Amino acid sequence: MSEQILFGLRPIIEAIDAGKRIDKIYIKKGADSPIMSNLRERCRLHKITIQEVPLEKLNRMTKGNHQGVVAQISAIEYAEVSELLENIKHQQVPALIVVLDGVTDVRNFGGIARSAECAGANALIISAKNSAPVNADAIRSSAGALNLIPVCRVGSMRNTLKLLKDEGMQLVAATEKSDKILYNTDLKKPTVLILGAEDKGISKEILKMCDVHLSIPILGKIESLNVSVAAGIMLYEVVRQRISVE
């Protein structure tokens, strides 16, 4: 993990000022000093996510003198939603965007990115908080797809989904709690496919915004699929519908 992190107050402040891609900064709970306040202000200005954590977590992340702060370096350049929407306007095929609401497992994230890229999705959208880090493990799990498919990281998932809906895209929630089966829904129109956290699924707030809730038929005794597997099934139903000859 050492190549993925930076630690110490001065090195992290210098990295921010130099425009280095920082995914998230972990700060020791209760840490307070003039230079720490300086760091927090820089994070606010540059829209860098801060997470307060116990000292033990920082000690596990590095053996170096972290001074109560560790930065996680992003392995990719994030795309802007506005740039994504502009690109979509100029394409001939209907848009397909994958939104991850609270997916935190790196391997699941990488697997979903791989399926999304193979299915021709325009982008992945993740939250700045409570999302899997985009690190070397994620890129390996994606078989390099994270270097190919645009990833947008947003502060407000709700506002982003509202924007996509206003642009004429249907919001489709993947949830095992729905009685509506995946195969009985029109996915040929511009679609935003939303997948939820491994344990809790999609948040209630996001579910309320969705135009349709879809489930995958389960014939066995286990009630739900792994989120990465579910993503692959959902994405390739979109592909099947869009390439089928009428």
GROMACS .gro file of C-alpha atoms in nm:
model
  246
    1MET     CA    1   0.000   0.000   0.000
    2SER     CA    2   0.299   0.235   0.047
    3GLU     CA    3   0.294   0.355  -0.315
    4GLN     CA    4  -0.071   0.455  -0.269
    5ILE     CA    5  -0.036   0.681   0.033
    6LEU     CA    6   0.133   0.996   0.155
    7PHE     CA    7   0.174   1.083   0.522
    8GLY     CA    8   0.278   1.377   0.736
    9LEU     CA    9   0.127   1.725   0.751
   10ARG     CA   10   0.379   1.921   0.541
   11PRO     CA   11   0.414   1.661   0.261
   12ILE     CA   12   0.035   1.637   0.225
   13ILE     CA   13  -0.015   2.015   0.221
   14GLU     CA   14   0.260   2.042  -0.042
   15ALA     CA   15   0.096   1.765  -0.248
   16ILE     CA   16  -0.239   1.947  -0.242
   17ASP     CA   17  -0.074   2.273  -0.348
   18ALA     CA   18   0.104   2.089  -0.631
   19GLY     CA   19  -0.226   1.956  -0.764
   20LYS     CA   20  -0.158   1.591  -0.684
   21ARG     CA   21  -0.462   1.362  -0.724
   22ILE     CA   22  -0.575   1.288  -0.369
   23ASP     CA   23  -0.863   1.048  -0.319
   24LYS     CA   24  -0.920   1.094   0.053
   25ILE     CA   25  -0.741   1.222   0.363
   26TYR     CA   26  -0.760   1.037   0.695
   27ILE     CA   27  -0.714   1.251   1.006
   28LYS     CA   28  -0.681   1.131   1.365
   29LYS     CA   29  -1.002   1.191   1.560
   30GLY     CA   30  -0.979   1.505   1.772
   31ALA     CA   31  -0.658   1.627   1.607
   32ASP     CA   32  -0.641   2.007   1.632
   33SER     CA   33  -0.359   2.251   1.567
   34PRO     CA   34  -0.301   2.558   1.348
   35ILE     CA   35  -0.137   2.349   1.075
   36MET     CA   36  -0.415   2.089   1.092
   37SER     CA   37  -0.668   2.370   1.048
   38ASN     CA   38  -0.463   2.487   0.751
   39LEU     CA   39  -0.485   2.138   0.602
   40ARG     CA   40  -0.861   2.118   0.659
   41GLU     CA   41  -0.911   2.453   0.486
   42ARG     CA   42  -0.708   2.337   0.184
   43CYS     CA   43  -0.919   2.021   0.166
   44ARG     CA   44  -1.235   2.232   0.171
   45LEU     CA   45  -1.110   2.456  -0.108
   46HIS     CA   46  -0.999   2.162  -0.324
   47LYS     CA   47  -1.306   1.950  -0.241
   48ILE     CA   48  -1.097   1.668  -0.094
   49THR     CA   49  -1.286   1.428   0.131
   50ILE     CA   50  -1.172   1.408   0.495
   51GLN     CA   51  -1.245   1.114   0.722
   52GLU     CA   52  -1.169   1.122   1.093
   53VAL     CA   53  -1.040   0.786   1.215
   54PRO     CA   54  -0.885   0.632   1.530
   55LEU     CA   55  -0.507   0.651   1.566
   56GLU     CA   56  -0.489   0.273   1.527
   57LYS     CA   57  -0.613   0.293   1.167
   58LEU     CA   58  -0.344   0.544   1.074
   59ASN     CA   59  -0.081   0.322   1.239
   60ARG     CA   60  -0.200   0.029   1.028
   61MET     CA   61  -0.177   0.236   0.709
   62THR     CA   62   0.188   0.333   0.760
   63LYS     CA   63   0.479   0.272   0.996
   64GLY     CA   64   0.613   0.620   0.923
   65ASN     CA   65   0.569   0.936   1.132
   66HIS     CA   66   0.225   1.027   0.999
   67GLN     CA   67   0.164   1.312   1.248
   68GLY     CA   68  -0.202   1.215   1.265
   69VAL     CA   69  -0.275   1.241   0.892
   70VAL     CA   70  -0.254   1.005   0.593
   71ALA     CA   71  -0.357   1.082   0.235
   72GLN     CA   72  -0.472   0.821  -0.012
   73ILE     CA   73  -0.353   0.897  -0.363
   74SER     CA   74  -0.593   0.837  -0.650
   75ALA     CA   75  -0.467   0.608  -0.925
   76ILE     CA   76  -0.681   0.777  -1.193
   77GLU     CA   77  -0.792   1.120  -1.309
   78TYR     CA   78  -1.159   1.172  -1.225
   79ALA     CA   79  -1.398   1.300  -1.491
   80GLU     CA   80  -1.652   1.577  -1.446
   81VAL     CA   81  -2.026   1.504  -1.482
   82SER     CA   82  -2.066   1.814  -1.702
   83GLU     CA   83  -1.797   1.681  -1.937
   84LEU     CA   84  -1.969   1.341  -1.942
   85LEU     CA   85  -2.305   1.494  -2.036
   86GLU     CA   86  -2.146   1.699  -2.313
   87ASN     CA   87  -1.987   1.387  -2.463
   88ILE     CA   88  -2.316   1.195  -2.445
   89LYS     CA   89  -2.493   1.465  -2.649
   90HIS     CA   90  -2.271   1.389  -2.949
   91GLN     CA   91  -2.310   1.010  -2.955
   92GLN     CA   92  -2.557   0.812  -3.163
   93VAL     CA   93  -2.640   0.534  -2.914
   94PRO     CA   94  -2.849   0.583  -2.597
   95ALA     CA   95  -2.651   0.668  -2.286
   96LEU     CA   96  -2.570   0.403  -2.026
   97ILE     CA   97  -2.430   0.519  -1.694
   98VAL     CA   98  -2.355   0.303  -1.388
   99VAL     CA   99  -2.399   0.458  -1.043
  100LEU     CA  100  -2.259   0.292  -0.731
  101ASP     CA  101  -2.437   0.391  -0.411
  102GLY     CA  102  -2.213   0.282  -0.124
  103VAL     CA  103  -2.015   0.000  -0.289
  104THR     CA  104  -1.703  -0.013  -0.070
  105ASP     CA  105  -1.538  -0.345  -0.158
  106VAL     CA  106  -1.245  -0.284  -0.391
  107ARG     CA  107  -1.281  -0.615  -0.577
  108ASN     CA  108  -1.653  -0.564  -0.634
  109PHE     CA  109  -1.583  -0.212  -0.757
  110GLY     CA  110  -1.317  -0.338  -0.997
  111GLY     CA  111  -1.541  -0.617  -1.121
  112ILE     CA  112  -1.828  -0.378  -1.187
  113ALA     CA  113  -1.595  -0.141  -1.373
  114ARG     CA  114  -1.479  -0.430  -1.592
  115SER     CA  115  -1.836  -0.534  -1.679
  116ALA     CA  116  -1.940  -0.172  -1.738
  117GLU     CA  117  -1.652  -0.108  -1.977
  118CYS     CA  118  -1.720  -0.433  -2.166
  119ALA     CA  119  -2.089  -0.340  -2.194
  120GLY     CA  120  -2.003  -0.001  -2.344
  121ALA     CA  121  -2.117   0.211  -2.049
  122ASN     CA  122  -2.033   0.579  -2.073
  123ALA     CA  123  -1.911   0.616  -1.717
  124LEU     CA  124  -1.917   0.510  -1.355
  125ILE     CA  125  -2.038   0.757  -1.094
  126ILE     CA  126  -1.937   0.715  -0.729
  127SER     CA  127  -1.981   0.922  -0.415
  128ALA     CA  128  -1.692   1.114  -0.263
  129LYS     CA  129  -1.787   0.948   0.066
  130ASN     CA  130  -1.849   0.583   0.145
  131SER     CA  131  -1.707   0.442  -0.179
  132ALA     CA  132  -1.429   0.197  -0.258
  133PRO     CA  133  -1.093   0.366  -0.316
  134VAL     CA  134  -0.969   0.383  -0.673
  135ASN     CA  135  -0.631   0.225  -0.605
  136ALA     CA  136  -0.398  -0.033  -0.759
  137ASP     CA  137  -0.609  -0.322  -0.624
  138ALA     CA  138  -0.922  -0.178  -0.784
  139ILE     CA  139  -0.743  -0.135  -1.118
  140ARG     CA  140  -0.612  -0.492  -1.104
  141SER     CA  141  -0.960  -0.623  -1.020
  142SER     CA  142  -1.100  -0.430  -1.316
  143ALA     CA  143  -0.841  -0.584  -1.553
  144GLY     CA  144  -0.741  -0.228  -1.642
  145ALA     CA  145  -1.097  -0.111  -1.718
  146LEU     CA  146  -1.062   0.175  -1.468
  147ASN     CA  147  -0.795   0.321  -1.696
  148LEU     CA  148  -1.047   0.319  -1.984
  149ILE     CA  149  -1.392   0.405  -1.850
  150PRO     CA  150  -1.450   0.756  -1.710
  151VAL     CA  151  -1.513   0.770  -1.335
  152CYS     CA  152  -1.698   1.067  -1.187
  153ARG     CA  153  -1.677   1.127  -0.813
  154VAL     CA  154  -1.954   1.350  -0.680
  155GLY     CA  155  -2.029   1.524  -0.352
  156SER     CA  156  -2.408   1.491  -0.377
  157MET     CA  157  -2.540   1.176  -0.539
  158ARG     CA  158  -2.895   1.305  -0.507
  159ASN     CA  159  -2.821   1.624  -0.702
  160THR     CA  160  -2.628   1.431  -0.965
  161LEU     CA  161  -2.913   1.185  -1.022
  162LYS     CA  162  -3.161   1.474  -1.046
  163LEU     CA  163  -2.940   1.629  -1.314
  164LEU     CA  164  -2.924   1.303  -1.511
  165LYS     CA  165  -3.301   1.264  -1.483
  166ASP     CA  166  -3.351   1.620  -1.607
  167GLU     CA  167  -3.135   1.525  -1.908
  168GLY     CA  168  -3.393   1.262  -2.004
  169MET     CA  169  -3.237   0.947  -1.856
  170GLN     CA  170  -3.439   0.687  -1.669
  171LEU     CA  171  -3.311   0.596  -1.323
  172VAL     CA  172  -3.314   0.217  -1.281
  173ALA     CA  173  -3.255   0.068  -0.936
  174ALA     CA  174  -3.124  -0.286  -0.906
  175THR     CA  175  -3.288  -0.432  -0.595
  176GLU     CA  176  -3.388  -0.783  -0.497
  177LYS     CA  177  -3.688  -0.635  -0.311
  178SER     CA  178  -3.867  -0.547  -0.635
  179ASP     CA  179  -4.138  -0.766  -0.787
  180LYS     CA  180  -4.060  -0.632  -1.134
  181ILE     CA  181  -3.826  -0.860  -1.328
  182LEU     CA  182  -3.530  -0.723  -1.519
  183TYR     CA  183  -3.627  -0.888  -1.847
  184ASN     CA  184  -3.969  -0.722  -1.866
  185THR     CA  185  -3.844  -0.363  -1.879
  186ASP     CA  186  -3.740  -0.142  -2.171
  187LEU     CA  187  -3.370  -0.064  -2.128
  188LYS     CA  188  -3.310   0.063  -2.480
  189LYS     CA  189  -3.374   0.423  -2.376
  190PRO     CA  190  -3.101   0.633  -2.204
  191THR     CA  191  -3.048   0.458  -1.872
  192VAL     CA  192  -2.875   0.515  -1.539
  193LEU     CA  193  -2.825   0.178  -1.367
  194ILE     CA  194  -2.794   0.216  -0.989
  195LEU     CA  195  -2.636  -0.052  -0.770
  196GLY     CA  196  -2.626  -0.041  -0.391
  197ALA     CA  197  -2.398  -0.134  -0.105
  198GLU     CA  198  -2.303  -0.497  -0.050
  199ASP     CA  199  -2.491  -0.519   0.280
  200LYS     CA  200  -2.763  -0.251   0.276
  201GLY     CA  201  -2.839  -0.211  -0.094
  202ILE     CA  202  -2.947   0.125  -0.236
  203SER     CA  203  -3.030   0.394   0.019
  204LYS     CA  204  -3.397   0.481   0.071
  205GLU     CA  205  -3.340   0.838  -0.047
  206ILE     CA  206  -3.199   0.720  -0.380
  207LEU     CA  207  -3.462   0.448  -0.423
  208LYS     CA  208  -3.738   0.710  -0.400
  209MET     CA  209  -3.583   0.900  -0.690
  210CYS     CA  210  -3.573   0.601  -0.925
  211ASP     CA  211  -3.821   0.558  -1.210
  212VAL     CA  212  -3.821   0.180  -1.188
  213HIS     CA  213  -3.700  -0.089  -0.945
  214LEU     CA  214  -3.581  -0.414  -1.104
  215SER     CA  215  -3.482  -0.752  -0.965
  216ILE     CA  216  -3.299  -1.055  -1.105
  217PRO     CA  217  -3.487  -1.385  -1.070
  218ILE     CA  218  -3.344  -1.600  -0.789
  219LEU     CA  219  -3.428  -1.971  -0.809
  220GLY     CA  220  -3.204  -2.096  -0.528
  221LYS     CA  221  -3.222  -2.051  -0.152
  222ILE     CA  222  -2.978  -1.760  -0.122
  223GLU     CA  223  -3.176  -1.437  -0.142
  224SER     CA  224  -2.938  -1.214  -0.334
  225LEU     CA  225  -2.640  -1.207  -0.569
  226ASN     CA  226  -2.300  -1.048  -0.518
  227VAL     CA  227  -2.326  -0.688  -0.640
  228SER     CA  228  -2.058  -0.736  -0.904
  229VAL     CA  229  -2.237  -1.043  -1.045
  230ALA     CA  230  -2.570  -0.857  -1.039
  231ALA     CA  231  -2.411  -0.567  -1.225
  232GLY     CA  232  -2.288  -0.797  -1.501
  233ILE     CA  233  -2.632  -0.954  -1.545
  234MET     CA  234  -2.809  -0.617  -1.551
  235LEU     CA  235  -2.559  -0.460  -1.790
  236TYR     CA  236  -2.577  -0.743  -2.037
  237GLU     CA  237  -2.955  -0.737  -2.041
  238VAL     CA  238  -2.913  -0.375  -2.156
  239VAL     CA  239  -2.668  -0.492  -2.422
  240ARG     CA  240  -2.900  -0.777  -2.532
  241GLN     CA  241  -3.194  -0.542  -2.577
  242ARG     CA  242  -2.993  -0.284  -2.764
  243ILE     CA  243  -2.826  -0.516  -3.013
  244SER     CA  244  -3.125  -0.745  -3.075
  245VAL     CA  245  -3.264  -0.736  -3.427
  246GLU     CA  246  -3.631  -0.645  -3.434
   0.00000   0.00000   0.00000
